[in-house]
Amino acid sequence: MTRPTTEITKLARLTGPILIAQLTQMLMSVVDTVMAGRKGAVDLAAVSVGGSIFVPVTLLIFGLALALAPVISHFDGAGRHRRIANMLQQGFYACAIIGLLTLLLMSGSPYILDAMEVEQQFRQTTLDYLFYIAFGVPAFVVYAVLRNFCEGLSNTMPSLVIGFIGLMINIPANYIFIYGHFGAPELGGAGCGLASALVLWGMAISMAVYVLYAKRYRKLRLLRRWYPPNFDDVTYIMRLGFPISMSLFFEVSLFAAVALLISPLGPTVVSAHQIALNISSLVYMVPLSISMAVTLRVGFALGAGDPKNAMLSFRMALWIGGVFAAVNGLIMWLGGEWLASLYTPNREIIELAGTLMGLAAIFTLSDTFQVVAMGTLRGYKDTKYPMLMAFISYWPFGLTVGVVLGLTDWIVPAMGAAGFWIGFISGLSVAAVLLTIRLRHIASNYERRHYQQQLNAD
């Protein structure tokens, strides 16, 4: 059995590149916001609303691609490398189908904007943004599948390097197409959409070139044979991946719903909430990256027929995440107002954001435990019940607690944004408990079956 210190080292080596890759993606969003904002308020608003439409629908693709990582890591751990080429190609078929669905959903954007009753210039710029970025959807399919292929084989470094390549394309592309330099048309906020499409193609091509020419993948013979779509394999990937997509959507949509619910409370409350959420989202990249890493370690251990090491990976991931959450929570608790002052000089916003940051410190602990448990369950290829648990925890429970505490006097005087943050903590805590119970049940059954198989073999 692997020693705990060795397992921590392996988790850290996987987590580091994933974390930096996630941060570069966040930084690209920040670059879009800053450069569009300098062009004008309408352009900034169009990029914000366009991104709010594009990102949730592309979660369908990325969630499906995430299902490939544990499948491939199981094959890798079991030494069944001949199966990997077929599964990679079936992953392309599955994600291509969902990519077409994504484009279909995006085609309904005019109806969404009409329902919002926005002004004509804002509406047109948003639609132009979505039109241009839609050209990047096929590239996103290629990138997402190949990234999870690499990570399924415990190779996370390409995600880091290609994330930086994307960032290096993003900045000059935005500069050219937003402001109309070097003979390009001045597209304003819509130029962010075109730049993002170019970024996606640049990342997809870079990842494809790496996979095709890297020596470590030559033995897999990925293109030696082209496999036709296999109904059983494609539906298998969809059965694993669709619940992952929906789990991601439930979490993203919860925060979007809360942003809408607190908007009548005024700009001060909304601004303080956004500052606390922005800092928490940045911090969340660490437990999210640990979660993605533990999926790979658990998948590899189970493929190798070593369920005890799978649970060791979970415990060590929880230990790493817990230490980080405790230290970071203390910083947020004690330095919340200072962190908020980096965003605004407004004293009223700083004080309220400081209060929310104190709640965010607790929120970080709950979030770490639930996301690590979720990642471990994906390593066991258990995704359906975790999806249901996430939905129940986030929406019927967490949002209800938030609405009751934040907007009503039923239990205590209406707490405003703080009530919703208590709702976040409640929902994530329930998710952490439910997912941990589910994990212990799945792990216990897996070990029992493995032990029985060994007895039968003897």
Tab-separated table of C-alpha atoms in Angstrom:
chain	number	residue	atom	x	y	z
A	1	MET	CA	0.000	0.000	0.000
A	2	THR	CA	1.233	3.500	-0.868
A	3	ARG	CA	2.550	5.545	2.065
A	4	PRO	CA	0.489	8.657	2.960
A	5	THR	CA	3.428	11.000	2.269
A	6	THR	CA	3.956	9.415	-1.152
A	7	GLU	CA	0.259	9.788	-1.958
A	8	ILE	CA	0.317	13.453	-0.896
A	9	THR	CA	3.262	14.037	-3.237
A	10	LYS	CA	1.475	12.383	-6.157
A	11	LEU	CA	-1.691	14.382	-5.501
A	12	ALA	CA	0.289	17.612	-5.312
A	13	ARG	CA	2.046	16.907	-8.622
A	14	LEU	CA	-1.319	16.419	-10.310
A	15	THR	CA	-3.041	19.313	-8.538
A	16	GLY	CA	-0.441	22.013	-9.266
A	17	PRO	CA	-0.744	22.098	-13.073
A	18	ILE	CA	-4.544	21.724	-12.919
A	19	LEU	CA	-4.746	24.659	-10.508
A	20	ILE	CA	-2.606	26.913	-12.699
A	21	ALA	CA	-4.644	25.904	-15.768
A	22	GLN	CA	-7.868	26.822	-13.948
A	23	LEU	CA	-6.418	30.152	-12.824
A	24	THR	CA	-5.321	31.058	-16.362
A	25	GLN	CA	-8.888	30.449	-17.539
A	26	MET	CA	-10.168	32.767	-14.816
A	27	LEU	CA	-7.546	35.317	-15.806
A	28	MET	CA	-8.783	35.215	-19.413
A	29	SER	CA	-12.244	36.134	-18.141
A	30	VAL	CA	-10.736	39.008	-16.154
A	31	VAL	CA	-8.878	40.216	-19.263
A	32	ASP	CA	-12.124	40.157	-21.272
A	33	THR	CA	-13.901	42.147	-18.560
A	34	VAL	CA	-11.185	44.791	-18.222
A	35	MET	CA	-10.605	45.301	-21.958
A	36	ALA	CA	-14.320	45.362	-22.807
A	37	GLY	CA	-14.948	47.725	-19.881
A	38	ARG	CA	-12.435	50.211	-21.250
A	39	LYS	CA	-14.354	50.250	-24.515
A	40	GLY	CA	-17.658	51.183	-22.868
A	41	ALA	CA	-20.441	50.220	-20.464
A	42	VAL	CA	-22.567	48.588	-23.185
A	43	ASP	CA	-19.637	46.459	-24.347
A	44	LEU	CA	-18.860	45.342	-20.786
A	45	ALA	CA	-22.504	44.472	-20.139
A	46	ALA	CA	-22.737	42.543	-23.423
A	47	VAL	CA	-19.642	40.464	-22.569
A	48	SER	CA	-21.013	39.798	-19.083
A	49	VAL	CA	-24.470	38.690	-20.262
A	50	GLY	CA	-23.062	36.811	-23.267
A	51	GLY	CA	-20.670	34.939	-21.000
A	52	SER	CA	-23.548	34.166	-18.611
A	53	ILE	CA	-25.288	32.417	-21.519
A	54	PHE	CA	-22.227	30.755	-23.070
A	55	VAL	CA	-20.550	29.354	-19.947
A	56	PRO	CA	-23.519	27.384	-18.510
A	57	VAL	CA	-24.335	25.701	-21.835
A	58	THR	CA	-20.699	24.732	-22.451
A	59	LEU	CA	-20.695	23.040	-19.040
A	60	LEU	CA	-22.670	20.321	-20.827
A	61	ILE	CA	-19.608	19.639	-22.991
A	62	PHE	CA	-17.020	19.920	-20.249
A	63	GLY	CA	-19.008	17.787	-17.810
A	64	LEU	CA	-19.276	15.050	-20.424
A	65	ALA	CA	-15.550	15.268	-21.169
A	66	LEU	CA	-14.790	15.012	-17.431
A	67	ALA	CA	-16.305	11.513	-17.518
A	68	LEU	CA	-13.444	10.408	-19.787
A	69	ALA	CA	-10.768	11.018	-17.153
A	70	PRO	CA	-11.838	8.300	-14.658
A	71	VAL	CA	-12.634	5.849	-17.477
A	72	ILE	CA	-9.166	6.256	-18.979
A	73	SER	CA	-7.460	6.236	-15.571
A	74	HIS	CA	-9.184	2.893	-14.824
A	75	PHE	CA	-7.801	1.466	-18.097
A	76	ASP	CA	-4.367	2.882	-17.282
A	77	GLY	CA	-4.330	1.395	-13.782
A	78	ALA	CA	-5.452	-1.975	-15.133
A	79	GLY	CA	-2.849	-1.919	-17.931
A	80	ARG	CA	-5.590	-2.155	-20.569
A	81	HIS	CA	-4.008	0.435	-22.836
A	82	ARG	CA	-5.463	-1.044	-26.021
A	83	ARG	CA	-8.915	0.140	-24.946
A	84	ILE	CA	-7.885	3.775	-24.594
A	85	ALA	CA	-7.814	4.737	-28.309
A	86	ASN	CA	-11.357	3.471	-28.836
A	87	MET	CA	-12.675	5.236	-25.726
A	88	LEU	CA	-10.985	8.495	-26.727
A	89	GLN	CA	-12.704	8.424	-30.111
A	90	GLN	CA	-16.053	7.505	-28.563
A	91	GLY	CA	-15.561	10.505	-26.278
A	92	PHE	CA	-15.246	12.712	-29.355
A	93	TYR	CA	-18.517	11.341	-30.727
A	94	ALA	CA	-20.360	11.872	-27.441
A	95	CYS	CA	-19.071	15.409	-26.939
A	96	ALA	CA	-19.721	16.321	-30.590
A	97	ILE	CA	-23.380	15.400	-30.120
A	98	ILE	CA	-23.581	17.615	-27.031
A	99	GLY	CA	-21.691	20.333	-28.933
A	100	LEU	CA	-24.505	20.410	-31.489
A	101	LEU	CA	-27.006	20.654	-28.622
A	102	THR	CA	-24.986	23.564	-27.203
A	103	LEU	CA	-25.187	25.441	-30.506
A	104	LEU	CA	-28.920	24.775	-30.629
A	105	LEU	CA	-29.362	26.182	-27.109
A	106	MET	CA	-27.290	29.243	-28.009
A	107	SER	CA	-29.560	29.879	-30.990
A	108	GLY	CA	-32.309	30.675	-28.483
A	109	SER	CA	-30.339	33.647	-27.104
A	110	PRO	CA	-32.502	36.281	-28.898
A	111	TYR	CA	-35.556	35.023	-26.994
A	112	ILE	CA	-33.703	35.291	-23.678
A	113	LEU	CA	-32.665	38.873	-24.422
A	114	ASP	CA	-36.168	39.775	-25.587
A	115	ALA	CA	-37.527	38.504	-22.267
A	116	MET	CA	-34.991	40.725	-20.458
A	117	GLU	CA	-36.250	43.745	-22.433
A	118	VAL	CA	-32.772	45.200	-22.907
A	119	GLU	CA	-32.019	48.189	-25.125
A	120	GLN	CA	-31.332	47.553	-28.806
A	121	GLN	CA	-27.581	48.333	-28.854
A	122	PHE	CA	-26.950	46.150	-25.827
A	123	ARG	CA	-29.029	43.336	-27.380
A	124	GLN	CA	-27.197	43.469	-30.713
A	125	THR	CA	-23.712	43.564	-29.165
A	126	THR	CA	-24.557	40.562	-26.981
A	127	LEU	CA	-25.889	38.605	-29.963
A	128	ASP	CA	-22.787	39.494	-32.000
A	129	TYR	CA	-20.595	38.295	-29.126
A	130	LEU	CA	-22.458	34.969	-29.025
A	131	PHE	CA	-22.357	34.641	-32.822
A	132	TYR	CA	-18.569	34.933	-32.903
A	133	ILE	CA	-17.838	32.758	-29.876
A	134	ALA	CA	-20.080	29.998	-31.289
A	135	PHE	CA	-17.360	29.334	-33.880
A	136	GLY	CA	-15.191	28.173	-30.987
A	137	VAL	CA	-17.592	25.445	-29.808
A	138	PRO	CA	-16.105	22.699	-32.066
A	139	ALA	CA	-12.640	23.652	-30.818
A	140	PHE	CA	-13.842	23.475	-27.225
A	141	VAL	CA	-15.055	19.925	-27.862
A	142	VAL	CA	-11.586	18.929	-29.146
A	143	TYR	CA	-9.770	20.693	-26.300
A	144	ALA	CA	-12.028	19.319	-23.535
A	145	VAL	CA	-11.768	15.720	-24.766
A	146	LEU	CA	-7.991	15.794	-25.258
A	147	ARG	CA	-7.383	17.579	-21.962
A	148	ASN	CA	-9.295	14.909	-20.042
A	149	PHE	CA	-7.550	12.203	-22.057
A	150	CYS	CA	-4.184	13.553	-20.891
A	151	GLU	CA	-5.345	14.006	-17.322
A	152	GLY	CA	-6.845	10.515	-17.311
A	153	LEU	CA	-3.288	9.273	-17.923
A	154	SER	CA	-2.080	11.390	-14.965
A	155	ASN	CA	-0.430	13.920	-17.273
A	156	THR	CA	-1.687	17.344	-16.180
A	157	MET	CA	1.216	19.477	-17.433
A	158	PRO	CA	-0.285	20.042	-20.939
A	159	SER	CA	-3.293	21.741	-19.315
A	160	LEU	CA	-0.935	24.222	-17.654
A	161	VAL	CA	1.175	24.978	-20.722
A	162	ILE	CA	-1.746	25.263	-23.122
A	163	GLY	CA	-3.627	27.448	-20.643
A	164	PHE	CA	-0.765	29.937	-20.904
A	165	ILE	CA	-0.849	29.653	-24.706
A	166	GLY	CA	-4.537	30.567	-24.586
A	167	LEU	CA	-3.830	33.580	-22.399
A	168	MET	CA	-1.076	34.746	-24.751
A	169	ILE	CA	-3.528	34.580	-27.665
A	170	ASN	CA	-6.353	36.190	-25.710
A	171	ILE	CA	-4.718	39.508	-24.863
A	172	PRO	CA	-3.545	40.561	-28.361
A	173	ALA	CA	-6.692	39.131	-30.001
A	174	ASN	CA	-8.875	41.225	-27.702
A	175	TYR	CA	-6.728	44.280	-28.417
A	176	ILE	CA	-7.069	43.787	-32.172
A	177	PHE	CA	-10.774	42.996	-32.432
A	178	ILE	CA	-12.244	45.122	-29.634
A	179	TYR	CA	-10.472	48.312	-30.698
A	180	GLY	CA	-9.986	47.605	-34.424
A	181	HIS	CA	-6.195	47.627	-34.791
A	182	PHE	CA	-4.008	46.315	-37.649
A	183	GLY	CA	-6.798	46.687	-40.171
A	184	ALA	CA	-9.292	44.559	-38.236
A	185	PRO	CA	-12.872	45.788	-37.757
A	186	GLU	CA	-13.656	47.594	-34.498
A	187	LEU	CA	-16.140	45.158	-32.945
A	188	GLY	CA	-16.259	46.406	-29.363
A	189	GLY	CA	-17.572	43.840	-26.879
A	190	ALA	CA	-18.387	41.462	-29.736
A	191	GLY	CA	-14.644	41.338	-30.451
A	192	CYS	CA	-14.216	39.452	-27.162
A	193	GLY	CA	-16.351	36.701	-28.653
A	194	LEU	CA	-14.185	36.482	-31.768
A	195	ALA	CA	-11.005	36.591	-29.660
A	196	SER	CA	-12.347	33.817	-27.411
A	197	ALA	CA	-13.130	31.664	-30.446
A	198	LEU	CA	-9.546	32.126	-31.677
A	199	VAL	CA	-8.257	31.252	-28.212
A	200	LEU	CA	-10.296	28.032	-28.187
A	201	TRP	CA	-8.976	27.047	-31.607
A	202	GLY	CA	-5.416	27.864	-30.569
A	203	MET	CA	-5.750	25.702	-27.453
A	204	ALA	CA	-7.428	22.858	-29.373
A	205	ILE	CA	-4.756	22.799	-32.086
A	206	SER	CA	-1.948	22.993	-29.508
A	207	MET	CA	-3.429	20.117	-27.520
A	208	ALA	CA	-3.968	18.022	-30.674
A	209	VAL	CA	-0.379	18.564	-31.845
A	210	TYR	CA	0.942	17.593	-28.431
A	211	VAL	CA	-1.148	14.418	-28.191
A	212	LEU	CA	-0.267	13.312	-31.720
A	213	TYR	CA	3.481	13.847	-31.395
A	214	ALA	CA	4.251	13.193	-27.722
A	215	LYS	CA	6.438	10.095	-27.340
A	216	ARG	CA	4.548	8.934	-24.245
A	217	TYR	CA	1.375	8.385	-26.312
A	218	ARG	CA	2.890	6.580	-29.323
A	219	LYS	CA	2.368	3.147	-27.762
A	220	LEU	CA	-1.373	3.878	-27.546
A	221	ARG	CA	-1.650	4.113	-31.363
A	222	LEU	CA	-4.456	6.623	-31.117
A	223	LEU	CA	-4.962	7.039	-34.872
A	224	ARG	CA	-3.754	3.652	-36.074
A	225	ARG	CA	-7.398	2.692	-36.449
A	226	TRP	CA	-10.481	4.869	-36.739
A	227	TYR	CA	-13.300	3.403	-34.667
A	228	PRO	CA	-16.888	3.967	-35.817
A	229	PRO	CA	-19.398	5.256	-33.245
A	230	ASN	CA	-20.332	2.512	-30.826
A	231	PHE	CA	-23.781	3.018	-29.315
A	232	ASP	CA	-22.926	1.257	-26.050
A	233	ASP	CA	-19.696	3.222	-25.503
A	234	VAL	CA	-21.212	6.592	-26.415
A	235	THR	CA	-24.223	6.075	-24.152
A	236	TYR	CA	-21.897	4.845	-21.382
A	237	ILE	CA	-19.920	8.099	-21.537
A	238	MET	CA	-23.162	10.075	-21.601
A	239	ARG	CA	-24.543	8.179	-18.593
A	240	LEU	CA	-21.391	9.054	-16.644
A	241	GLY	CA	-20.960	12.577	-18.001
A	242	PHE	CA	-24.488	13.985	-18.041
A	243	PRO	CA	-24.846	13.850	-14.227
A	244	ILE	CA	-21.472	15.627	-13.922
A	245	SER	CA	-22.701	18.354	-16.291
A	246	MET	CA	-25.906	18.766	-14.322
A	247	SER	CA	-24.054	18.883	-10.980
A	248	LEU	CA	-21.905	21.718	-12.329
A	249	PHE	CA	-25.000	23.451	-13.703
A	250	PHE	CA	-26.883	23.201	-10.383
A	251	GLU	CA	-24.005	24.899	-8.565
A	252	VAL	CA	-23.442	27.648	-11.165
A	253	SER	CA	-27.172	28.348	-11.507
A	254	LEU	CA	-27.577	28.588	-7.712
A	255	PHE	CA	-25.123	31.496	-7.541
A	256	ALA	CA	-26.765	33.115	-10.569
A	257	ALA	CA	-30.204	32.823	-8.927
A	258	VAL	CA	-28.962	34.390	-5.692
A	259	ALA	CA	-27.442	37.290	-7.636
A	260	LEU	CA	-30.884	37.971	-9.125
A	261	LEU	CA	-32.687	37.591	-5.777
A	262	ILE	CA	-30.487	40.107	-3.959
A	263	SER	CA	-30.503	42.671	-6.797
A	264	PRO	CA	-33.558	44.537	-5.335
A	265	LEU	CA	-31.594	45.076	-2.091
A	266	GLY	CA	-29.543	47.814	-3.749
A	267	PRO	CA	-26.121	48.367	-5.317
A	268	THR	CA	-24.230	48.343	-2.002
A	269	VAL	CA	-25.481	44.862	-1.088
A	270	VAL	CA	-24.968	43.544	-4.634
A	271	SER	CA	-21.425	44.959	-4.776
A	272	ALA	CA	-20.453	43.483	-1.389
A	273	HIS	CA	-21.913	40.118	-2.387
A	274	GLN	CA	-20.020	40.174	-5.685
A	275	ILE	CA	-16.710	40.975	-3.974
A	276	ALA	CA	-17.115	38.120	-1.476
A	277	LEU	CA	-18.178	35.752	-4.258
A	278	ASN	CA	-15.261	36.776	-6.488
A	279	ILE	CA	-12.697	36.078	-3.756
A	280	SER	CA	-14.406	32.807	-2.810
A	281	SER	CA	-14.446	31.710	-6.460
A	282	LEU	CA	-10.715	32.345	-6.700
A	283	VAL	CA	-10.099	30.342	-3.530
A	284	TYR	CA	-12.387	27.558	-4.795
A	285	MET	CA	-9.929	26.796	-7.592
A	286	VAL	CA	-7.693	25.000	-5.065
A	287	PRO	CA	-10.212	22.430	-3.731
A	288	LEU	CA	-11.628	22.056	-7.260
A	289	SER	CA	-8.158	21.185	-8.566
A	290	ILE	CA	-7.612	18.751	-5.674
A	291	SER	CA	-10.970	17.174	-6.536
A	292	MET	CA	-9.961	16.690	-10.173
A	293	ALA	CA	-6.623	15.216	-9.080
A	294	VAL	CA	-8.193	12.755	-6.638
A	295	THR	CA	-10.528	11.533	-9.399
A	296	LEU	CA	-7.442	10.480	-11.361
A	297	ARG	CA	-5.686	8.850	-8.407
A	298	VAL	CA	-8.811	6.941	-7.344
A	299	GLY	CA	-9.518	5.799	-10.908
A	300	PHE	CA	-5.951	4.547	-11.331
A	301	ALA	CA	-6.007	2.704	-7.983
A	302	LEU	CA	-9.315	0.989	-8.733
A	303	GLY	CA	-8.142	0.037	-12.223
A	304	ALA	CA	-5.071	-1.533	-10.623
A	305	GLY	CA	-7.328	-3.521	-8.260
A	306	ASP	CA	-6.285	-1.568	-5.149
A	307	PRO	CA	-9.399	-0.161	-3.413
A	308	LYS	CA	-7.512	0.570	-0.183
A	309	ASN	CA	-5.213	2.996	-1.997
A	310	ALA	CA	-8.296	4.616	-3.546
A	311	MET	CA	-9.588	5.554	-0.090
A	312	LEU	CA	-6.092	6.580	0.981
A	313	SER	CA	-6.159	9.057	-1.913
A	314	PHE	CA	-9.475	10.422	-0.641
A	315	ARG	CA	-8.184	10.845	2.917
A	316	MET	CA	-5.009	12.572	1.804
A	317	ALA	CA	-6.932	14.853	-0.582
A	318	LEU	CA	-9.286	15.735	2.266
A	319	TRP	CA	-6.298	16.430	4.517
A	320	ILE	CA	-4.629	18.724	1.970
A	321	GLY	CA	-7.899	20.514	1.201
A	322	GLY	CA	-8.836	20.807	4.869
A	323	VAL	CA	-5.510	22.392	5.834
A	324	PHE	CA	-5.772	24.861	2.968
A	325	ALA	CA	-9.401	25.693	3.802
A	326	ALA	CA	-8.574	26.232	7.486
A	327	VAL	CA	-5.635	28.545	6.767
A	328	ASN	CA	-7.453	30.408	4.026
A	329	GLY	CA	-10.627	30.644	6.133
A	330	LEU	CA	-8.631	32.252	8.940
A	331	ILE	CA	-7.212	34.816	6.499
A	332	MET	CA	-10.695	35.594	5.165
A	333	TRP	CA	-12.115	35.820	8.683
A	334	LEU	CA	-9.438	38.187	9.996
A	335	GLY	CA	-8.640	40.090	6.797
A	336	GLY	CA	-11.997	40.240	5.053
A	337	GLU	CA	-12.280	44.014	5.098
A	338	TRP	CA	-8.716	44.457	3.864
A	339	LEU	CA	-9.358	42.093	0.979
A	340	ALA	CA	-12.572	43.963	0.142
A	341	SER	CA	-10.705	47.281	0.172
A	342	LEU	CA	-8.651	46.034	-2.792
A	343	TYR	CA	-11.864	46.188	-4.856
A	344	THR	CA	-13.426	49.473	-3.712
A	345	PRO	CA	-12.788	52.524	-1.496
A	346	ASN	CA	-16.487	52.646	-0.455
A	347	ARG	CA	-16.520	52.101	3.320
A	348	GLU	CA	-20.099	50.805	3.457
A	349	ILE	CA	-19.393	48.150	0.831
A	350	ILE	CA	-16.113	47.190	2.554
A	351	GLU	CA	-17.817	46.625	5.927
A	352	LEU	CA	-20.619	44.509	4.473
A	353	ALA	CA	-18.186	42.549	2.295
A	354	GLY	CA	-16.046	41.958	5.400
A	355	THR	CA	-19.058	40.419	7.154
A	356	LEU	CA	-19.774	38.199	4.167
A	357	MET	CA	-16.110	37.183	4.020
A	358	GLY	CA	-16.407	35.919	7.592
A	359	LEU	CA	-19.234	33.660	6.422
A	360	ALA	CA	-17.201	32.765	3.328
A	361	ALA	CA	-14.499	31.390	5.654
A	362	ILE	CA	-16.976	28.740	6.868
A	363	PHE	CA	-18.324	28.310	3.350
A	364	THR	CA	-14.815	27.392	2.140
A	365	LEU	CA	-14.565	24.497	4.608
A	366	SER	CA	-17.939	23.031	3.597
A	367	ASP	CA	-17.167	23.532	-0.086
A	368	THR	CA	-13.804	21.763	0.215
A	369	PHE	CA	-15.275	18.684	1.883
A	370	GLN	CA	-18.124	18.325	-0.605
A	371	VAL	CA	-16.045	18.870	-3.754
A	372	VAL	CA	-13.350	16.383	-2.672
A	373	ALA	CA	-16.020	13.773	-1.901
A	374	MET	CA	-17.636	14.475	-5.289
A	375	GLY	CA	-14.295	14.061	-7.098
A	376	THR	CA	-13.611	10.773	-5.296
A	377	LEU	CA	-17.028	9.410	-6.290
A	378	ARG	CA	-16.245	10.274	-9.923
A	379	GLY	CA	-13.129	8.137	-9.579
A	380	TYR	CA	-15.481	5.293	-8.646
A	381	LYS	CA	-17.511	6.228	-11.753
A	382	ASP	CA	-20.482	7.003	-9.502
A	383	THR	CA	-22.178	10.144	-10.824
A	384	LYS	CA	-25.984	9.723	-10.853
A	385	TYR	CA	-26.694	9.718	-7.125
A	386	PRO	CA	-24.138	12.476	-6.407
A	387	MET	CA	-25.989	14.609	-8.974
A	388	LEU	CA	-29.291	14.094	-7.126
A	389	MET	CA	-27.625	14.831	-3.794
A	390	ALA	CA	-26.114	18.026	-5.196
A	391	PHE	CA	-29.487	19.180	-6.512
A	392	ILE	CA	-31.282	18.522	-3.216
A	393	SER	CA	-28.534	20.211	-1.199
A	394	TYR	CA	-28.113	23.301	-3.393
A	395	TRP	CA	-31.672	24.107	-4.442
A	396	PRO	CA	-34.504	22.749	-2.228
A	397	PHE	CA	-32.343	23.070	0.899
A	398	GLY	CA	-29.654	25.722	0.453
A	399	LEU	CA	-31.670	28.206	-1.593
A	400	THR	CA	-34.719	27.806	0.652
A	401	VAL	CA	-32.642	28.549	3.755
A	402	GLY	CA	-31.147	31.561	1.961
A	403	VAL	CA	-34.511	32.975	0.904
A	404	VAL	CA	-36.082	32.467	4.350
A	405	LEU	CA	-33.169	34.073	6.217
A	406	GLY	CA	-32.330	36.712	3.614
A	407	LEU	CA	-35.719	38.016	2.512
A	408	THR	CA	-38.292	37.114	5.189
A	409	ASP	CA	-38.926	37.682	8.906
A	410	TRP	CA	-40.188	34.143	9.509
A	411	ILE	CA	-37.304	33.081	11.782
A	412	VAL	CA	-35.181	36.219	12.321
A	413	PRO	CA	-35.377	39.735	10.874
A	414	ALA	CA	-34.406	39.615	7.178
A	415	MET	CA	-30.621	39.303	6.997
A	416	GLY	CA	-30.174	40.312	3.347
A	417	ALA	CA	-27.079	38.942	1.613
A	418	ALA	CA	-25.783	37.351	4.849
A	419	GLY	CA	-28.880	35.130	4.924
A	420	PHE	CA	-28.079	33.802	1.471
A	421	TRP	CA	-24.489	33.064	2.489
A	422	ILE	CA	-25.787	31.073	5.455
A	423	GLY	CA	-27.926	29.268	2.868
A	424	PHE	CA	-24.755	28.523	0.847
A	425	ILE	CA	-23.058	27.127	3.963
A	426	SER	CA	-26.113	25.023	4.838
A	427	GLY	CA	-26.468	23.603	1.331
A	428	LEU	CA	-22.789	22.773	0.947
A	429	SER	CA	-22.644	21.226	4.429
A	430	VAL	CA	-25.598	18.972	3.624
A	431	ALA	CA	-23.923	18.060	0.319
A	432	ALA	CA	-20.671	17.225	2.146
A	433	VAL	CA	-22.486	14.913	4.579
A	434	LEU	CA	-24.612	13.180	1.923
A	435	LEU	CA	-21.697	12.690	-0.477
A	436	THR	CA	-19.430	11.331	2.277
A	437	ILE	CA	-22.108	8.825	3.320
A	438	ARG	CA	-22.516	7.798	-0.310
A	439	LEU	CA	-18.743	7.446	-0.728
A	440	ARG	CA	-18.398	5.219	2.332
A	441	HIS	CA	-21.222	3.033	1.042
A	442	ILE	CA	-19.703	2.752	-2.461
A	443	ALA	CA	-16.165	2.164	-1.149
A	444	SER	CA	-17.330	-0.499	1.315
A	445	ASN	CA	-19.236	-2.389	-1.386
A	446	TYR	CA	-16.291	-2.102	-3.787
A	447	GLU	CA	-13.830	-3.498	-1.229
A	448	ARG	CA	-16.235	-6.331	-0.354
A	449	ARG	CA	-16.598	-7.326	-4.018
A	450	HIS	CA	-12.849	-7.081	-4.569
A	451	TYR	CA	-12.159	-9.302	-1.546
A	452	GLN	CA	-14.732	-11.838	-2.735
A	453	GLN	CA	-13.145	-11.910	-6.202
A	454	GLN	CA	-9.754	-12.598	-4.651
A	455	LEU	CA	-11.196	-15.469	-2.620
A	456	ASN	CA	-12.828	-16.953	-5.728
A	457	ALA	CA	-9.566	-16.624	-7.659
A	458	ASP	CA	-7.711	-18.480	-4.900
